[in-house]
mmCIF file of C-alpha atoms in Angstrom:
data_model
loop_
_atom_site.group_PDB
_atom_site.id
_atom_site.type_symbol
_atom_site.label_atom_id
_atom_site.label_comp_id
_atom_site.label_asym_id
_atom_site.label_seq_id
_atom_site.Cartn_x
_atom_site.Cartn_y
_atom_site.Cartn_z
ATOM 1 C CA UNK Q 1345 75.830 50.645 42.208
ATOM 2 C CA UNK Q 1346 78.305 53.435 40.509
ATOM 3 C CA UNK Q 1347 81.752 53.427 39.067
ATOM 4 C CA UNK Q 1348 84.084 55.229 37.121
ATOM 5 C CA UNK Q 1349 86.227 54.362 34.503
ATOM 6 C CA UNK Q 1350 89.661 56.574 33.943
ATOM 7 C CA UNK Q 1351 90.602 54.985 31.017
ATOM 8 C CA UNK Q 1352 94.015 55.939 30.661
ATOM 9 C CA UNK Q 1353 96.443 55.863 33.840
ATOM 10 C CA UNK Q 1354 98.834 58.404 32.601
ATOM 11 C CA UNK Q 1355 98.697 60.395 29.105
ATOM 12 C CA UNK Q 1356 101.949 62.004 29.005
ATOM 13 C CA UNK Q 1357 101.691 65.296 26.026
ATOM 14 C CA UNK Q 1358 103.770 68.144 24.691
ATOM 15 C CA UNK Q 1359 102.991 71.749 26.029
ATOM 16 C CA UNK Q 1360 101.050 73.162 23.487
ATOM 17 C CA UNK Q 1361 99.246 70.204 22.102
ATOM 18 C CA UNK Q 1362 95.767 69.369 22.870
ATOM 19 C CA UNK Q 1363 94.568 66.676 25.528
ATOM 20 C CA UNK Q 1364 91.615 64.485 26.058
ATOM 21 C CA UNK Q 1365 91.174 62.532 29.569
ATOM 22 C CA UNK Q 1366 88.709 60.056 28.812
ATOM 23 C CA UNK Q 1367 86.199 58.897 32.115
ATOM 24 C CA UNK Q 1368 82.956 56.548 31.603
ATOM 25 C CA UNK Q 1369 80.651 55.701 34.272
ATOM 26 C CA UNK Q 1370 78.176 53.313 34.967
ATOM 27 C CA UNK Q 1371 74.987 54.501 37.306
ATOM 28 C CA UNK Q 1372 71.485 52.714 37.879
ATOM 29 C CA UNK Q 1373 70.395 56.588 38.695
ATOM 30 C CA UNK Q 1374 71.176 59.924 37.934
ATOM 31 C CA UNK Q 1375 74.132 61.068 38.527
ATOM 32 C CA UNK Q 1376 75.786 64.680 38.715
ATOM 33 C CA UNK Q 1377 79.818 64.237 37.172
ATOM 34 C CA UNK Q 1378 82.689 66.187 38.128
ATOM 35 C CA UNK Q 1379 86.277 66.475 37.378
ATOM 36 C CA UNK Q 1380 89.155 67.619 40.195
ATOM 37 C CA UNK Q 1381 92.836 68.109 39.591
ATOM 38 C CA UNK Q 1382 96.006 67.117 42.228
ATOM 39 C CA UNK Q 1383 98.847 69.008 41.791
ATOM 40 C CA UNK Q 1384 101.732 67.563 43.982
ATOM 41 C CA UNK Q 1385 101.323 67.575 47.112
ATOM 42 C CA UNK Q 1386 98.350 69.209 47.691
ATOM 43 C CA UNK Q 1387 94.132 68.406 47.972
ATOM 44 C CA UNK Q 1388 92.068 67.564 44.792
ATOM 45 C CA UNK Q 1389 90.760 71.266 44.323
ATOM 46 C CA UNK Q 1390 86.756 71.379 41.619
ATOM 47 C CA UNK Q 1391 87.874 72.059 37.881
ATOM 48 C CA UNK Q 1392 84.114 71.543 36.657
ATOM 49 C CA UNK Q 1393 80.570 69.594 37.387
ATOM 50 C CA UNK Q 1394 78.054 69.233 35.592
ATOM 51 C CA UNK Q 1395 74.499 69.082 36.581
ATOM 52 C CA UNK Q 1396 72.060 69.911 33.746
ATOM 53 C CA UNK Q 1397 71.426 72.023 31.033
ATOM 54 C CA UNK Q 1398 74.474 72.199 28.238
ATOM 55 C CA UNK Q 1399 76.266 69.199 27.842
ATOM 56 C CA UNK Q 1400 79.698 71.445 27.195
ATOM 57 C CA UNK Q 1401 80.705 73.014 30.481
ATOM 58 C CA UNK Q 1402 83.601 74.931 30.936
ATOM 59 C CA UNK Q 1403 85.827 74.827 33.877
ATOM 60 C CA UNK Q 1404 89.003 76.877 35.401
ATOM 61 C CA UNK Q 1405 92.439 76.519 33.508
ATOM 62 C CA UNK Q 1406 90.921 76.391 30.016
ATOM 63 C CA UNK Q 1407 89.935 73.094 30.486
ATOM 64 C CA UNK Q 1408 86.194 71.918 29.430
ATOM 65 C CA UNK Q 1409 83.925 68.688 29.474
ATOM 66 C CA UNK Q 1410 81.304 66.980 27.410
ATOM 67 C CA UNK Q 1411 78.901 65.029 28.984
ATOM 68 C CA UNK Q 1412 77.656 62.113 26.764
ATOM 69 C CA UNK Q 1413 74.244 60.152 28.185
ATOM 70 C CA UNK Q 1414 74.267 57.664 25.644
ATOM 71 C CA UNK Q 1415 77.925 56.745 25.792
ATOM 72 C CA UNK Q 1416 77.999 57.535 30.041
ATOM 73 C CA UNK Q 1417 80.872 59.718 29.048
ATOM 74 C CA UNK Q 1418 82.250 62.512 30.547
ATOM 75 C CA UNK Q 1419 85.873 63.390 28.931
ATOM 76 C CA UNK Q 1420 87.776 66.725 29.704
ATOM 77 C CA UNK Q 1421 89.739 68.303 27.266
ATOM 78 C CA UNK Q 1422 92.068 71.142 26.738
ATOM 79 C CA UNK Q 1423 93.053 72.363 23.282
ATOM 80 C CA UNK Q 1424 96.227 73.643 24.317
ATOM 81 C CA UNK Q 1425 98.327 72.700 27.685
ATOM 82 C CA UNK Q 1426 101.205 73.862 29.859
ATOM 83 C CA UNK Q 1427 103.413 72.822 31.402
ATOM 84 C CA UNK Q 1428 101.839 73.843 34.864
ATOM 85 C CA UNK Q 1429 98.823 71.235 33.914
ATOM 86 C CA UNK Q 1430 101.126 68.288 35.142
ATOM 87 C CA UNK Q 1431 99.024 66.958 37.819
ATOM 88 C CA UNK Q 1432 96.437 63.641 38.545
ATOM 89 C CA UNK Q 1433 92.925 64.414 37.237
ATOM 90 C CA UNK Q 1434 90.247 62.700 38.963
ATOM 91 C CA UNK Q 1435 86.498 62.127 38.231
ATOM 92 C CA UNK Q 1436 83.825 61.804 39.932
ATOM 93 C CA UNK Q 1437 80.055 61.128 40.294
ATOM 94 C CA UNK Q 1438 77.703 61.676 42.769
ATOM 95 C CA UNK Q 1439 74.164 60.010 43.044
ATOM 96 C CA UNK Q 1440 71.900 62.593 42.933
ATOM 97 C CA UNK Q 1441 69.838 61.498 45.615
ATOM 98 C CA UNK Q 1442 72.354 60.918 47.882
ATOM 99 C CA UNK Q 1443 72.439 63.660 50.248
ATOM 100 C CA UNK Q 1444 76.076 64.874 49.094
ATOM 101 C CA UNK Q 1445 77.646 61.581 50.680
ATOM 102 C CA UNK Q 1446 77.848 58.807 47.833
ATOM 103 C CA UNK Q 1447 80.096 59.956 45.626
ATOM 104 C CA UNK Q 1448 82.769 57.624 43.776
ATOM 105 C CA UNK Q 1449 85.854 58.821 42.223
ATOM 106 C CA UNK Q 1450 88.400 56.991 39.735
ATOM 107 C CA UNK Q 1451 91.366 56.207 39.768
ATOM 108 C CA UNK Q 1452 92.994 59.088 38.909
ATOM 109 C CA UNK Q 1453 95.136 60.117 35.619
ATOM 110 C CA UNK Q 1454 98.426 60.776 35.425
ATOM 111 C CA UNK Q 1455 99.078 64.203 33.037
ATOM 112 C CA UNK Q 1456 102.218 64.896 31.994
ATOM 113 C CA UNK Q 1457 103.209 67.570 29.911
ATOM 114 C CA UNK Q 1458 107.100 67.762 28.320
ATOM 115 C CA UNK Q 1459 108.415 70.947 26.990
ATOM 116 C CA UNK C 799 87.124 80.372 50.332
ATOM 117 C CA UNK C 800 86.653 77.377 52.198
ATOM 118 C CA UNK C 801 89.476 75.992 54.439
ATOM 119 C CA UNK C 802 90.173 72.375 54.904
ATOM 120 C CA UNK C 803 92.819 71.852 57.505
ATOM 121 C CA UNK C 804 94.469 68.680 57.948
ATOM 122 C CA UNK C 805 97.315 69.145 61.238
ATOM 123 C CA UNK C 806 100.096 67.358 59.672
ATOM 124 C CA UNK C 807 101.306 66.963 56.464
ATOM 125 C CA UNK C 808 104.063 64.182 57.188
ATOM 126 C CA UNK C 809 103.703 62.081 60.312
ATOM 127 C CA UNK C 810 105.536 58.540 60.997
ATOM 128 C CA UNK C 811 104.552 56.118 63.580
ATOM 129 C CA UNK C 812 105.156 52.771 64.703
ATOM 130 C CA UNK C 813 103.272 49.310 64.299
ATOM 131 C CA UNK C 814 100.334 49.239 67.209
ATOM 132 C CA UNK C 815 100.838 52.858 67.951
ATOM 133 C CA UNK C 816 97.483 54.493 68.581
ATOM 134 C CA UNK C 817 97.204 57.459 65.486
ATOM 135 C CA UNK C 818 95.161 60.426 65.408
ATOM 136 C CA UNK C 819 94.519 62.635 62.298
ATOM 137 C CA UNK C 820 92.680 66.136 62.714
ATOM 138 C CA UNK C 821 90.715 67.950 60.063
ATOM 139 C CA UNK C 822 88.892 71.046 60.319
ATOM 140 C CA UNK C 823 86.614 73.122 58.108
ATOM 141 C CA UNK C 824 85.720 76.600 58.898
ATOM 142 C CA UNK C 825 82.832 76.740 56.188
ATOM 143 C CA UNK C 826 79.927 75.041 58.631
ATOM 144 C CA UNK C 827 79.758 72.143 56.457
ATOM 145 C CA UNK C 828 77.894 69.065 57.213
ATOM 146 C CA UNK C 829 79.137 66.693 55.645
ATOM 147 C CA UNK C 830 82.489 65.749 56.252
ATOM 148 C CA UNK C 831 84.708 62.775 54.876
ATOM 149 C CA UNK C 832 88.197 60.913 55.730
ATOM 150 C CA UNK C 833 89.996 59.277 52.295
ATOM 151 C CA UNK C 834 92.791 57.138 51.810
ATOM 152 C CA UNK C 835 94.711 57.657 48.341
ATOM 153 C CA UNK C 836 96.937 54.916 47.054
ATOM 154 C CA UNK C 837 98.799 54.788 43.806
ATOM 155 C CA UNK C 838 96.436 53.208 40.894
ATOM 156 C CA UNK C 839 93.794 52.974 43.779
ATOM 157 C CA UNK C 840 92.302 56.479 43.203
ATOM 158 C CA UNK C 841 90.614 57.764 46.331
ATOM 159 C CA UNK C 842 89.175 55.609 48.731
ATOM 160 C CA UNK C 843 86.007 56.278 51.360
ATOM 161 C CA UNK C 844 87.174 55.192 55.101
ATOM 162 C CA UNK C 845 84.609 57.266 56.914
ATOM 163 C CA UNK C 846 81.846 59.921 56.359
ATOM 164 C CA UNK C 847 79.812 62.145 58.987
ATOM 165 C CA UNK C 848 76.339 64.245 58.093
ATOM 166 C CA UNK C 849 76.587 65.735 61.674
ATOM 167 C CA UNK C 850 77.729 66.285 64.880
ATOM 168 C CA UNK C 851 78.192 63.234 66.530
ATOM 169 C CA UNK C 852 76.682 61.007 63.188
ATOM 170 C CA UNK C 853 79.411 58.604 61.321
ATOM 171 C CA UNK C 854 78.632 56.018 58.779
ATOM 172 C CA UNK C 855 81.485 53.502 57.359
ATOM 173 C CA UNK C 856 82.530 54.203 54.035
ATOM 174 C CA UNK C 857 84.319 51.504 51.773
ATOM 175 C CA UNK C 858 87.348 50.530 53.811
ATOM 176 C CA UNK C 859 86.096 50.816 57.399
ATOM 177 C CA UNK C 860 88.108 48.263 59.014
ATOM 178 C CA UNK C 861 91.241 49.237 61.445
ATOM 179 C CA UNK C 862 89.795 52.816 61.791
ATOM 180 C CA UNK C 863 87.591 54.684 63.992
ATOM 181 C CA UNK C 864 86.472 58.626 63.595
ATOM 182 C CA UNK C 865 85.346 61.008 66.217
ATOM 183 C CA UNK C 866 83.054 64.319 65.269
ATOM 184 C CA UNK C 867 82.155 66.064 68.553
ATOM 185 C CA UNK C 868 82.436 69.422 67.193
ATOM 186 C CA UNK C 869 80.524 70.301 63.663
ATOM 187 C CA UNK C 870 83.743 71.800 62.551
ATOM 188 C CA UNK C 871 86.320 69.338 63.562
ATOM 189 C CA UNK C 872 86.654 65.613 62.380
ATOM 190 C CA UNK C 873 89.055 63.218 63.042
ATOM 191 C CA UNK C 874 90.190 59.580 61.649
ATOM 192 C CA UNK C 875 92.129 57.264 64.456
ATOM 193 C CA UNK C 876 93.971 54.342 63.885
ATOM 194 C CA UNK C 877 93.080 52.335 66.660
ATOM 195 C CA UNK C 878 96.385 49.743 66.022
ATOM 196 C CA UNK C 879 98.614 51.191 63.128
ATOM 197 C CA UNK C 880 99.781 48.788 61.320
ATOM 198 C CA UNK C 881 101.889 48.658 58.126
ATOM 199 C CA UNK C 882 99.307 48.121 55.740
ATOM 200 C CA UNK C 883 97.692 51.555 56.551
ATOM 201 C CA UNK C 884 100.676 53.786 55.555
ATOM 202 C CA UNK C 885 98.775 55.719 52.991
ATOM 203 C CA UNK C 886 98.244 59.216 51.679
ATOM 204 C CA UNK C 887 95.047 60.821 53.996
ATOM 205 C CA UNK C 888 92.838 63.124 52.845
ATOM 206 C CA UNK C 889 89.935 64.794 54.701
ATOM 207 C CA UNK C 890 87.460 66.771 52.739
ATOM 208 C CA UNK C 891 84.027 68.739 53.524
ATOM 209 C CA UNK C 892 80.834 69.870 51.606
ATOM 210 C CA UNK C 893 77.153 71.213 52.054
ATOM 211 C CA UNK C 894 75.007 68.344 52.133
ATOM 212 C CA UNK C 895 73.917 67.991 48.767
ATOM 213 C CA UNK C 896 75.107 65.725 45.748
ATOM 214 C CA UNK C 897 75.662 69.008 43.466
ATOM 215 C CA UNK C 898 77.880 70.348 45.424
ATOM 216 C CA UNK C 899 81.842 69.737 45.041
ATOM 217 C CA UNK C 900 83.845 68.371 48.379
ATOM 218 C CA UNK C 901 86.738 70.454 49.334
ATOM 219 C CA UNK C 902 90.082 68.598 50.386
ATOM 220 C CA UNK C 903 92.766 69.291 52.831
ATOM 221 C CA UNK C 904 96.029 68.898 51.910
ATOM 222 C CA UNK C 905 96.398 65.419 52.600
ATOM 223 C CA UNK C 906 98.746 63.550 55.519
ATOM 224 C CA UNK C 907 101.326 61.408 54.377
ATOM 225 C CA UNK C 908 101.286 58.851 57.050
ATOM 226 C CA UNK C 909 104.006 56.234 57.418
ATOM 227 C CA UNK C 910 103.764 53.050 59.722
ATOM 228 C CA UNK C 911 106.939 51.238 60.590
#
């Protein structure tokens, strides 16, 4: 069975400061890990996956994630947010064998950014 | 761009009513999915389909039904609303493989009273 970890229910940050949203998972197979954002009142909308190759991937917004095997890790980070980045963040993995249909998400982090 | 259409944003009902939620997707997409999102809860699987016709329960199957008798059009019903199941709704669709992202309707704020 899978789950994920948000480890911090809301990280509230000044605008121009760097941020870290920190997500573990557990898996007994391989997994492919993604992060969405909420803004208010909308859909969850992709920011990044990863599937293979470079553990550093690079998403839309500035944002980026490092996936860690060894620690199940997959934190996204920004080095320097607005004030439009206040929104939930949610991750996400999907078993790779599962035809697109067993995904689990967290349970969502709350970003605020203050000017 | 894909389009996931959910036909209400805001809807309030009564306790027993019979509730009907439409989503549509106008990318082909197989698979198709019905959410409930609840503060501290995250996002919650009620139903899934892989095809016309084809539903399997998801996590929190109980007091809902879904219907899929087009491959672009899915819907979640709420056979006997009751309070418990005023909720944020989201619908979402993707190809059917795991490395590809879902893509979300807006969501349907849904409130039973």
């Amino acid at each position: 069975a899978q789950s994920v970890t948000q480890l911090d229910s809301q990280v509230p940050v000044f605008e121009e400061a760097p941020v870290e949203l920190r997500c573990n998972y557990s898996s007994s197979v391989s997994v492919y890990l993604f992060w969405y954002v909420q803004y208010p009142n909308q859909g969850l909308q992709l920011l990044l996956k990863y599937l293979s190759g470079s553990t550093l991937v690079k998403g839309i917004n500035g944002f980026e994630a490092e996936f860690n095997k060894s620690q199940t890790s997959f934190h996204l980070r920004k080095p320097s947010v607005h004030i439009s980045d206040t929104a939930e963040y949610f991750c996400a993995v999907s078993d790779q064998g599962g035809g697109g249909f067993k995904t689990i998400f967290g349970a969502g982090t709350r970003l605020f950014v203050k000017a | 761009d894909v389009k996931v259409t959910q036909s209400s944003r805001y809807l309030v009902k009564r306790t027993g009513e019979k509730v009907f939620l439409e989503c549509v997707q106008d990318m082909d997409h197989e698979n198709m999915f019905w959410y409930r999102q609840d503060p501290g809860l995250g996002l919650r699987l009620i139903y899934f389909s892989y095809d016309v016709k084809m539903k399997e329960k998801g996590d929190i199957p109980e007091g809902y039904s879904v219907s899929r008798e087009k491959k672009e059009r899915f819907s979640l019903i709420l056979e006997s609303a009751s309070t418990n199941q005023t909720s944020m709704y989201l619908c979402a669709s993707s190809l059917p493989f795991s490395n590809q992202p879902q893509h979300f309707g807006d969501g349907t704020r849904l409130s039973i009273l």
